[in-house]
Structures are given as structure tokens and as C-alpha cells.
PDB file of C-alpha atoms in Angstrom:
ATOM      1  CA  MET A  26      -0.058  -0.077  -0.170  1.00  0.00           C
ATOM      2  CA  ALA A  27       1.186   3.339  -1.011  1.00  0.00           C
ATOM      3  CA  LEU A  28       2.264   5.794   1.862  1.00  0.00           C
ATOM      4  CA  SER A  29      -0.453   7.961   0.812  1.00  0.00           C
ATOM      5  CA  ALA A  30      -2.760   5.816   2.656  1.00  0.00           C
ATOM      6  CA  TYR A  31      -1.684   7.685   5.623  1.00  0.00           C
ATOM      7  CA  ASP A  32      -2.270  11.170   4.319  1.00  0.00           C
ATOM      8  CA  LEU A  33      -5.135  12.817   6.190  1.00  0.00           C
ATOM      9  CA  THR A  34      -4.802  16.144   3.960  1.00  0.00           C
ATOM     10  CA  GLY A  35      -8.184  17.703   4.309  1.00  0.00           C
ATOM     11  CA  ARG A  36      -9.285  15.769   7.079  1.00  0.00           C
ATOM     12  CA  THR A  37     -10.312  16.878  10.693  1.00  0.00           C
ATOM     13  CA  ALA A  38      -9.350  15.008  13.722  1.00  0.00           C
ATOM     14  CA  PHE A  39     -10.717  15.434  17.414  1.00  0.00           C
ATOM     15  CA  VAL A  40      -8.409  14.237  20.066  1.00  0.00           C
ATOM     16  CA  THR A  41      -9.240  13.962  23.676  1.00  0.00           C
ATOM     17  CA  GLY A  42      -6.609  14.039  26.426  1.00  0.00           C
ATOM     18  CA  ALA A  43      -4.231  16.242  24.131  1.00  0.00           C
ATOM     19  CA  ALA A  44      -2.683  17.943  26.754  1.00  0.00           C
ATOM     20  CA  GLY A  45       0.163  15.432  27.362  1.00  0.00           C
ATOM     21  CA  GLY A  46       1.383  11.975  27.113  1.00  0.00           C
ATOM     22  CA  ILE A  47      -0.258   9.843  24.251  1.00  0.00           C
ATOM     23  CA  GLY A  48      -3.016  12.272  23.563  1.00  0.00           C
ATOM     24  CA  ARG A  49      -0.462  14.845  22.789  1.00  0.00           C
ATOM     25  CA  ALA A  50       1.749  12.506  20.454  1.00  0.00           C
ATOM     26  CA  SER A  51      -1.316  11.623  18.934  1.00  0.00           C
ATOM     27  CA  ALA A  52      -2.543  14.955  18.040  1.00  0.00           C
ATOM     28  CA  VAL A  53       1.030  16.155  16.819  1.00  0.00           C
ATOM     29  CA  LEU A  54       1.358  13.100  14.567  1.00  0.00           C
ATOM     30  CA  LEU A  55      -2.246  13.330  12.999  1.00  0.00           C
ATOM     31  CA  ALA A  56      -1.450  17.124  12.262  1.00  0.00           C
ATOM     32  CA  GLU A  57       1.862  16.027  10.874  1.00  0.00           C
ATOM     33  CA  ALA A  58      -0.182  13.309   8.284  1.00  0.00           C
ATOM     34  CA  GLY A  59      -2.085  16.705   7.263  1.00  0.00           C
ATOM     35  CA  ALA A  60      -5.204  16.855   9.623  1.00  0.00           C
ATOM     36  CA  THR A  61      -6.544  19.652  11.340  1.00  0.00           C
ATOM     37  CA  VAL A  62      -6.554  18.391  14.882  1.00  0.00           C
ATOM     38  CA  HIS A  63      -9.174  19.726  17.508  1.00  0.00           C
ATOM     39  CA  CYS A  64      -7.243  19.169  20.826  1.00  0.00           C
ATOM     40  CA  ALA A  65      -9.289  18.575  23.936  1.00  0.00           C
ATOM     41  CA  ASP A  66      -8.302  18.365  27.761  1.00  0.00           C
ATOM     42  CA  ARG A  67      -8.855  19.905  30.929  1.00  0.00           C
ATOM     43  CA  ASP A  68      -5.565  21.252  31.375  1.00  0.00           C
ATOM     44  CA  PRO A  69      -5.038  24.417  29.324  1.00  0.00           C
ATOM     45  CA  ASP A  70      -1.617  25.067  29.874  1.00  0.00           C
ATOM     46  CA  GLY A  71      -0.810  21.487  28.392  1.00  0.00           C
ATOM     47  CA  LEU A  72      -3.133  22.201  25.646  1.00  0.00           C
ATOM     48  CA  HIS A  73      -1.676  25.109  24.501  1.00  0.00           C
ATOM     49  CA  GLY A  74       1.653  23.414  24.497  1.00  0.00           C
ATOM     50  CA  THR A  75       0.264  20.763  22.387  1.00  0.00           C
ATOM     51  CA  ALA A  76      -1.105  23.445  19.953  1.00  0.00           C
ATOM     52  CA  ALA A  77       2.285  25.176  19.996  1.00  0.00           C
ATOM     53  CA  LEU A  78       4.217  22.027  18.935  1.00  0.00           C
ATOM     54  CA  VAL A  79       1.412  21.455  16.033  1.00  0.00           C
ATOM     55  CA  LYS A  80       1.802  25.015  14.957  1.00  0.00           C
ATOM     56  CA  ASP A  81       5.782  24.805  15.094  1.00  0.00           C
ATOM     57  CA  ARG A  82       5.478  21.786  12.621  1.00  0.00           C
ATOM     58  CA  GLY A  83       3.356  23.523  10.254  1.00  0.00           C
ATOM     59  CA  GLY A  84      -0.225  22.141  11.581  1.00  0.00           C
ATOM     60  CA  THR A  85      -3.388  23.293  12.345  1.00  0.00           C
ATOM     61  CA  ALA A  86      -4.822  23.016  16.025  1.00  0.00           C
ATOM     62  CA  VAL A  87      -7.924  24.065  17.569  1.00  0.00           C
ATOM     63  CA  VAL A  88      -7.923  23.970  21.755  1.00  0.00           C
ATOM     64  CA  HIS A  89     -10.989  23.010  23.436  1.00  0.00           C
ATOM     65  CA  VAL A  90     -10.650  23.449  27.285  1.00  0.00           C
ATOM     66  CA  HIS A  91     -13.133  20.839  29.080  1.00  0.00           C
ATOM     67  CA  ASP A  92     -13.672  17.617  31.017  1.00  0.00           C
ATOM     68  CA  VAL A  93     -14.728  14.574  28.927  1.00  0.00           C
ATOM     69  CA  THR A  94     -17.160  13.540  31.668  1.00  0.00           C
ATOM     70  CA  ASP A  95     -19.176  17.199  30.550  1.00  0.00           C
ATOM     71  CA  ARG A  96     -21.316  15.574  27.932  1.00  0.00           C
ATOM     72  CA  ALA A  97     -22.793  19.051  26.956  1.00  0.00           C
ATOM     73  CA  ARG A  98     -19.655  20.862  26.479  1.00  0.00           C
ATOM     74  CA  LEU A  99     -17.840  17.663  24.459  1.00  0.00           C
ATOM     75  CA  ALA A 100     -20.911  17.868  22.281  1.00  0.00           C
ATOM     76  CA  GLU A 101     -20.342  21.412  21.621  1.00  0.00           C
ATOM     77  CA  ALA A 102     -16.804  20.847  20.784  1.00  0.00           C
ATOM     78  CA  VAL A 103     -17.378  18.056  18.576  1.00  0.00           C
ATOM     79  CA  ARG A 104     -20.167  19.710  16.588  1.00  0.00           C
ATOM     80  CA  SER A 105     -18.045  22.808  16.352  1.00  0.00           C
ATOM     81  CA  CYS A 106     -15.495  20.869  13.834  1.00  0.00           C
ATOM     82  CA  GLY A 107     -17.987  21.168  11.211  1.00  0.00           C
ATOM     83  CA  ARG A 108     -16.901  18.030   9.302  1.00  0.00           C
ATOM     84  CA  LEU A 109     -15.260  15.116  11.372  1.00  0.00           C
ATOM     85  CA  ASP A 110     -13.245  12.341  10.229  1.00  0.00           C
ATOM     86  CA  VAL A 111     -11.285  11.041  12.922  1.00  0.00           C
ATOM     87  CA  MET A 112     -12.254  10.717  16.810  1.00  0.00           C
ATOM     88  CA  ALA A 113      -9.158   9.610  18.928  1.00  0.00           C
ATOM     89  CA  ALA A 114     -10.828   9.267  22.543  1.00  0.00           C
ATOM     90  CA  ILE A 115      -7.531   8.991  24.672  1.00  0.00           C
ATOM     91  CA  ALA A 116      -8.320  10.979  27.855  1.00  0.00           C
ATOM     92  CA  GLY A 117      -7.866   8.887  30.856  1.00  0.00           C
ATOM     93  CA  ILE A 118      -6.679   8.620  34.386  1.00  0.00           C
ATOM     94  CA  MET A 119      -5.185   6.052  36.551  1.00  0.00           C
ATOM     95  CA  HIS A 120      -6.181   4.676  39.922  1.00  0.00           C
ATOM     96  CA  SER A 121      -4.646   2.039  42.207  1.00  0.00           C
ATOM     97  CA  SER A 122      -6.325   0.340  45.166  1.00  0.00           C
ATOM     98  CA  PRO A 123      -6.913  -3.252  46.637  1.00  0.00           C
ATOM     99  CA  VAL A 124     -10.377  -4.928  45.772  1.00  0.00           C
ATOM    100  CA  LEU A 125     -11.435  -4.831  49.172  1.00  0.00           C
ATOM    101  CA  GLU A 126     -10.319  -1.061  49.862  1.00  0.00           C
ATOM    102  CA  THR A 127     -11.859   0.276  46.768  1.00  0.00           C
ATOM    103  CA  ARG A 128     -14.528   2.810  47.436  1.00  0.00           C
ATOM    104  CA  ASP A 129     -17.520   3.695  45.331  1.00  0.00           C
ATOM    105  CA  GLU A 130     -16.133   7.032  44.634  1.00  0.00           C
ATOM    106  CA  ASP A 131     -12.831   5.482  43.343  1.00  0.00           C
ATOM    107  CA  LEU A 132     -14.917   3.388  41.161  1.00  0.00           C
ATOM    108  CA  ASP A 133     -17.069   6.394  40.124  1.00  0.00           C
ATOM    109  CA  ARG A 134     -14.435   8.476  39.051  1.00  0.00           C
ATOM    110  CA  VAL A 135     -12.473   6.038  37.356  1.00  0.00           C
ATOM    111  CA  LEU A 136     -15.653   4.827  34.986  1.00  0.00           C
ATOM    112  CA  ASN A 137     -16.652   8.579  34.505  1.00  0.00           C
ATOM    113  CA  VAL A 138     -13.469   9.463  32.964  1.00  0.00           C
ATOM    114  CA  ASN A 139     -12.150   6.248  31.322  1.00  0.00           C
ATOM    115  CA  PHE A 140     -15.478   4.800  30.182  1.00  0.00           C
ATOM    116  CA  LYS A 141     -18.156   7.617  30.163  1.00  0.00           C
ATOM    117  CA  GLY A 142     -15.846  10.058  28.495  1.00  0.00           C
ATOM    118  CA  VAL A 143     -15.288   7.658  25.724  1.00  0.00           C
ATOM    119  CA  LEU A 144     -18.572   6.871  25.462  1.00  0.00           C
ATOM    120  CA  TYR A 145     -19.685  10.244  25.027  1.00  0.00           C
ATOM    121  CA  ALA A 146     -16.864  11.204  22.550  1.00  0.00           C
ATOM    122  CA  CYS A 147     -17.857   7.931  20.661  1.00  0.00           C
ATOM    123  CA  GLN A 148     -21.438   8.943  20.501  1.00  0.00           C
ATOM    124  CA  GLU A 149     -20.964  12.598  19.513  1.00  0.00           C
ATOM    125  CA  ALA A 150     -18.557  11.531  16.817  1.00  0.00           C
ATOM    126  CA  ALA A 151     -20.413   8.871  15.501  1.00  0.00           C
ATOM    127  CA  ARG A 152     -23.725  11.190  15.176  1.00  0.00           C
ATOM    128  CA  LEU A 153     -21.677  13.693  13.509  1.00  0.00           C
ATOM    129  CA  MET A 154     -20.289  11.263  11.090  1.00  0.00           C
ATOM    130  CA  LEU A 155     -23.625   9.727  10.409  1.00  0.00           C
ATOM    131  CA  ALA A 156     -25.248  12.982   9.786  1.00  0.00           C
ATOM    132  CA  GLN A 157     -22.819  14.043   7.093  1.00  0.00           C
ATOM    133  CA  ASP A 158     -22.271  10.573   5.772  1.00  0.00           C
ATOM    134  CA  VAL A 159     -18.663  10.730   6.391  1.00  0.00           C
ATOM    135  CA  ARG A 160     -16.828   7.297   6.214  1.00  0.00           C
ATOM    136  CA  GLY A 161     -14.800   8.063   9.346  1.00  0.00           C
ATOM    137  CA  SER A 162     -12.815   6.577  11.921  1.00  0.00           C
ATOM    138  CA  ILE A 163     -13.053   6.129  15.728  1.00  0.00           C
ATOM    139  CA  VAL A 164     -10.121   5.004  17.984  1.00  0.00           C
ATOM    140  CA  THR A 165     -10.499   4.430  21.468  1.00  0.00           C
ATOM    141  CA  MET A 166      -7.917   4.038  24.136  1.00  0.00           C
ATOM    142  CA  ALA A 167      -7.914   0.550  26.073  1.00  0.00           C
ATOM    143  CA  SER A 168      -5.204  -0.966  27.871  1.00  0.00           C
ATOM    144  CA  GLY A 169      -2.658  -4.062  28.413  1.00  0.00           C
ATOM    145  CA  ALA A 170      -4.641  -4.254  31.767  1.00  0.00           C
ATOM    146  CA  VAL A 171      -7.642  -5.805  29.881  1.00  0.00           C
ATOM    147  CA  ASP A 172      -5.531  -8.919  28.984  1.00  0.00           C
ATOM    148  CA  THR A 173      -3.832  -9.450  32.466  1.00  0.00           C
ATOM    149  CA  GLY A 174      -4.959  -9.430  36.262  1.00  0.00           C
ATOM    150  CA  GLY A 175      -2.845  -7.077  38.254  1.00  0.00           C
ATOM    151  CA  PRO A 176      -2.998  -6.182  41.946  1.00  0.00           C
ATOM    152  CA  GLY A 177      -4.825  -2.726  42.301  1.00  0.00           C
ATOM    153  CA  LEU A 178      -5.881  -2.490  39.067  1.00  0.00           C
ATOM    154  CA  LEU A 179      -9.847  -3.214  39.236  1.00  0.00           C
ATOM    155  CA  CYS A 180     -11.181   0.080  38.533  1.00  0.00           C
ATOM    156  CA  TYR A 181      -8.759   0.950  35.730  1.00  0.00           C
ATOM    157  CA  GLY A 182      -9.066  -2.870  34.188  1.00  0.00           C
ATOM    158  CA  ALA A 183     -12.777  -2.779  34.400  1.00  0.00           C
ATOM    159  CA  ALA A 184     -13.338   0.682  32.855  1.00  0.00           C
ATOM    160  CA  LYS A 185     -10.813  -0.205  29.957  1.00  0.00           C
ATOM    161  CA  ALA A 186     -12.506  -3.728  29.571  1.00  0.00           C
ATOM    162  CA  ALA A 187     -15.809  -1.541  29.110  1.00  0.00           C
ATOM    163  CA  VAL A 188     -14.072   0.297  26.522  1.00  0.00           C
ATOM    164  CA  VAL A 189     -13.239  -2.578  24.530  1.00  0.00           C
ATOM    165  CA  GLN A 190     -16.746  -3.989  24.531  1.00  0.00           C
ATOM    166  CA  LEU A 191     -17.944  -0.292  23.680  1.00  0.00           C
ATOM    167  CA  THR A 192     -15.544  -0.639  20.603  1.00  0.00           C
ATOM    168  CA  LYS A 193     -16.551  -3.869  19.572  1.00  0.00           C
ATOM    169  CA  THR A 194     -20.387  -3.029  20.116  1.00  0.00           C
ATOM    170  CA  LEU A 195     -20.205   0.151  18.121  1.00  0.00           C
ATOM    171  CA  ALA A 196     -18.114  -1.207  15.135  1.00  0.00           C
ATOM    172  CA  THR A 197     -21.002  -3.713  14.501  1.00  0.00           C
ATOM    173  CA  GLU A 198     -23.792  -0.927  14.673  1.00  0.00           C
ATOM    174  CA  VAL A 199     -21.888   1.739  12.503  1.00  0.00           C
ATOM    175  CA  GLY A 200     -19.911  -0.397   9.869  1.00  0.00           C
ATOM    176  CA  ARG A 201     -22.656  -0.668   7.437  1.00  0.00           C
ATOM    177  CA  HIS A 202     -22.168   3.140   7.066  1.00  0.00           C
ATOM    178  CA  GLY A 203     -18.613   2.875   6.339  1.00  0.00           C
ATOM    179  CA  ILE A 204     -17.509   4.216  10.004  1.00  0.00           C
ATOM    180  CA  ARG A 205     -14.700   1.911  11.703  1.00  0.00           C
ATOM    181  CA  VAL A 206     -14.067   1.750  15.327  1.00  0.00           C
ATOM    182  CA  ASN A 207     -10.958   0.387  16.710  1.00  0.00           C
ATOM    183  CA  ALA A 208      -9.215   0.405  20.055  1.00  0.00           C
ATOM    184  CA  VAL A 209      -5.462   0.540  21.127  1.00  0.00           C
ATOM    185  CA  ALA A 210      -4.272  -1.339  24.155  1.00  0.00           C
ATOM    186  CA  PRO A 211      -0.809  -0.170  24.998  1.00  0.00           C
ATOM    187  CA  GLY A 212       1.453  -1.979  27.470  1.00  0.00           C
ATOM    188  CA  TRP A 213       3.675   0.176  29.783  1.00  0.00           C
ATOM    189  CA  ILE A 214       4.139   3.602  28.464  1.00  0.00           C
ATOM    190  CA  ARG A 215       6.389   6.414  29.940  1.00  0.00           C
ATOM    191  CA  THR A 216       3.881   9.278  30.498  1.00  0.00           C
ATOM    192  CA  PRO A 217       3.135  11.753  32.961  1.00  0.00           C
ATOM    193  CA  MET A 218      -0.009   9.500  34.267  1.00  0.00           C
ATOM    194  CA  THR A 219       2.515   6.571  34.690  1.00  0.00           C
ATOM    195  CA  GLU A 220       4.968   8.710  36.507  1.00  0.00           C
ATOM    196  CA  ARG A 221       5.410   7.915  40.452  1.00  0.00           C
ATOM    197  CA  HIS A 222       6.150  10.420  42.910  1.00  0.00           C
ATOM    198  CA  ASP A 223       8.967   8.105  44.336  1.00  0.00           C
ATOM    199  CA  PRO A 224      11.676   7.883  41.430  1.00  0.00           C
ATOM    200  CA  GLU A 225      13.051   4.820  42.786  1.00  0.00           C
ATOM    201  CA  ALA A 226       9.421   3.171  42.630  1.00  0.00           C
ATOM    202  CA  GLN A 227       9.202   4.171  39.048  1.00  0.00           C
ATOM    203  CA  ALA A 228      12.504   2.839  37.994  1.00  0.00           C
ATOM    204  CA  HIS A 229      11.762  -0.285  39.328  1.00  0.00           C
ATOM    205  CA  THR A 230       8.445  -0.549  37.778  1.00  0.00           C
ATOM    206  CA  GLU A 231       9.962   0.382  34.522  1.00  0.00           C
ATOM    207  CA  GLY A 232      12.764  -2.027  34.886  1.00  0.00           C
ATOM    208  CA  THR A 233      10.359  -4.815  35.594  1.00  0.00           C
ATOM    209  CA  MET A 234       7.926  -4.090  32.578  1.00  0.00           C
ATOM    210  CA  ALA A 235      11.120  -3.806  30.351  1.00  0.00           C
ATOM    211  CA  ARG A 236      12.497  -7.292  31.470  1.00  0.00           C
ATOM    212  CA  LEU A 237       9.176  -8.751  30.760  1.00  0.00           C
ATOM    213  CA  ALA A 238       9.040  -7.273  26.986  1.00  0.00           C
ATOM    214  CA  PRO A 239      10.553  -9.518  24.525  1.00  0.00           C
ATOM    215  CA  LEU A 240      11.510  -6.267  22.946  1.00  0.00           C
ATOM    216  CA  GLY A 241      13.444  -5.281  26.302  1.00  0.00           C
ATOM    217  CA  ARG A 242      11.813  -1.720  26.580  1.00  0.00           C
ATOM    218  CA  VAL A 243       9.019   0.292  28.025  1.00  0.00           C
ATOM    219  CA  GLY A 244       6.933   2.106  25.462  1.00  0.00           C
ATOM    220  CA  GLU A 245       7.170   6.209  24.600  1.00  0.00           C
ATOM    221  CA  PRO A 246       4.036   7.789  23.661  1.00  0.00           C
ATOM    222  CA  ASP A 247       5.069   8.095  19.876  1.00  0.00           C
ATOM    223  CA  ASP A 248       5.051   4.398  19.982  1.00  0.00           C
ATOM    224  CA  VAL A 249       1.016   4.411  20.616  1.00  0.00           C
ATOM    225  CA  ALA A 250       0.500   7.514  18.475  1.00  0.00           C
ATOM    226  CA  HIS A 251       1.733   5.555  15.315  1.00  0.00           C
ATOM    227  CA  ALA A 252      -0.713   2.820  16.080  1.00  0.00           C
ATOM    228  CA  VAL A 253      -3.377   5.541  16.467  1.00  0.00           C
ATOM    229  CA  LEU A 254      -2.345   6.871  13.264  1.00  0.00           C
ATOM    230  CA  TYR A 255      -2.645   3.640  11.693  1.00  0.00           C
ATOM    231  CA  LEU A 256      -6.190   3.129  12.483  1.00  0.00           C
ATOM    232  CA  ALA A 257      -7.033   6.620  11.933  1.00  0.00           C
ATOM    233  CA  SER A 258      -5.760   6.530   8.109  1.00  0.00           C
ATOM    234  CA  ASP A 259      -6.919   4.702   5.083  1.00  0.00           C
ATOM    235  CA  ALA A 260      -4.154   2.199   5.875  1.00  0.00           C
ATOM    236  CA  SER A 261      -6.465   0.374   8.128  1.00  0.00           C
ATOM    237  CA  VAL A 262      -9.601   0.667   5.718  1.00  0.00           C
ATOM    238  CA  PHE A 263     -10.385  -2.977   6.256  1.00  0.00           C
ATOM    239  CA  THR A 264      -9.970  -2.733  10.141  1.00  0.00           C
ATOM    240  CA  THR A 265     -12.953  -2.577  12.336  1.00  0.00           C
ATOM    241  CA  GLY A 266     -13.805  -3.907  15.779  1.00  0.00           C
ATOM    242  CA  GLN A 267     -10.133  -4.763  16.398  1.00  0.00           C
ATOM    243  CA  ILE A 268      -7.727  -4.138  19.551  1.00  0.00           C
ATOM    244  CA  LEU A 269      -4.372  -3.238  18.312  1.00  0.00           C
ATOM    245  CA  ARG A 270      -1.720  -3.982  21.250  1.00  0.00           C
ATOM    246  CA  PRO A 271       1.539  -2.146  21.019  1.00  0.00           C
ATOM    247  CA  ASN A 272       3.055  -3.385  24.213  1.00  0.00           C
ATOM    248  CA  GLY A 273       6.693  -4.505  23.325  1.00  0.00           C
ATOM    249  CA  GLY A 274       5.331  -8.187  23.364  1.00  0.00           C
ATOM    250  CA  VAL A 275       4.413  -8.433  26.994  1.00  0.00           C
ATOM    251  CA  ALA A 276       0.945  -9.710  26.452  1.00  0.00           C
ATOM    252  CA  MET A 277       0.197 -12.177  23.747  1.00  0.00           C
ATOM    253  CA  PRO A 278      -3.563 -13.043  24.176  1.00  0.00           C
ATOM    254  CA  TRP A 279      -4.512 -16.407  22.856  1.00  0.00           C
TER     255      TRP A 279
END
């Protein structure tokens, strides 16, 4: 397939969680591929930093400061795109607590951001694409946590598993309209979200994950951004309802 399949010139993308980490890397890469990128996050400083990176590289970025759990604000921002070709629902938070110590408010907070925020983004994107008869691409952000159990990851893993089910279900519902829906399930990625306050604990965790990975390292945001670009572009035109796992080979589900 020609490299032109990755060309997003003339298309519009909307990226949630664009203030840093995987969201920022994805927004910048989509813009480099030619898309006009709408960047959404609740962190205004991070958002403007992302927009500056996009513009420095010759791209076009539009900033939307809001929380993904605010359905009305999200819907307004998505509709402001006019035409929408790509939705990358990347915003998420991390939480860790043992099952027996998990509180209602812990579960509610993680589900609100990591599942409902993705659901709202998918709904608004699909509605706009259907209204405009756009054969678009929706990319959600799952996690390697859906493939393995881990202490403390009940809330996070459950929310990401729900994202996988959302992805597969929506793919079956909008596929006949030419809209593709896929998920990315990264392994351990070095981002602000995975950084720990204790540098020694962070180094230990990354060292452990690197040893488990056949490729011998942890991931960087750009590793995931390239998976997002693939799923957003025509290079994956016959791919929907799938889970792409850039994880260095840590988890190989049957």
C-alpha cells in the first residue's frame, strides 16, 4: 500500500486527552499527516503546549478546554468541527487500590473518565459522521490491563474492559455506514500518568516491565501515536472492531 494511505490532508481529527502523553503525541502526529486537529483536555496549559507543537511543525490546531465527563461541553466542541473524520478518545486517569479497599467514589471517578468520557466522545463523533455521511474512523484507548490481572487495577482494568466492549459493539452498529471503530491497548508507556512520585519505585516498575517485554524496553507516547495514526488513516480501511496492542510483546493473548 502506498504511503499516501496515511495522508490525512483535508481531514479533521478530534483528540481528547491532548494536553500530554499519548494524547499529545497522537495530536501532533495526526497533524503532521495533514489533519486539522481539535485538541481537548481540562488542562489549558498542556493544551496550548500541544497546539504550539502542532503549529511549530506547520500544522493546524484548535483548542477546547473542558472535561470529557461534561457531555454537553464535549458535544458542543465536537459539533464545532463542522466536518469530522477522526475521533481519538484518549483521555484517561489512573487509579490503584486493592479490591477490598476500593470505595464507591474510586470506581465512580474512574468509570466516569475512562469509560463514560470515551462513550460520550464515541457517541458524538458517530452522530456527526452519520449526519454528514462521513466514512470516518473512531479510535478508543484501552489498555494492556484488559489482558492480564494485576493487583490494584480493578477500577482501571474494568473501565478499560468496558471500552473494549464499547469499541466492538459500536463497530457492529456503524460499520454498514462505512465508519470504523477500533481500540489501542498499550502496554507500559512512559507518560505523565504513569510517573510516580517516588523515582525509585518508578525505575523499579519500568525495569520490571522492560524485562518482561521481548523487545526489552517500555514504550514511549510516539509508539502508541503511530498505532492511532494507522487506525485513523486509510491504511486500515478494512479494519474495524479490533484491538491493536503496542506493548513490546508483554502480553500475547490467545
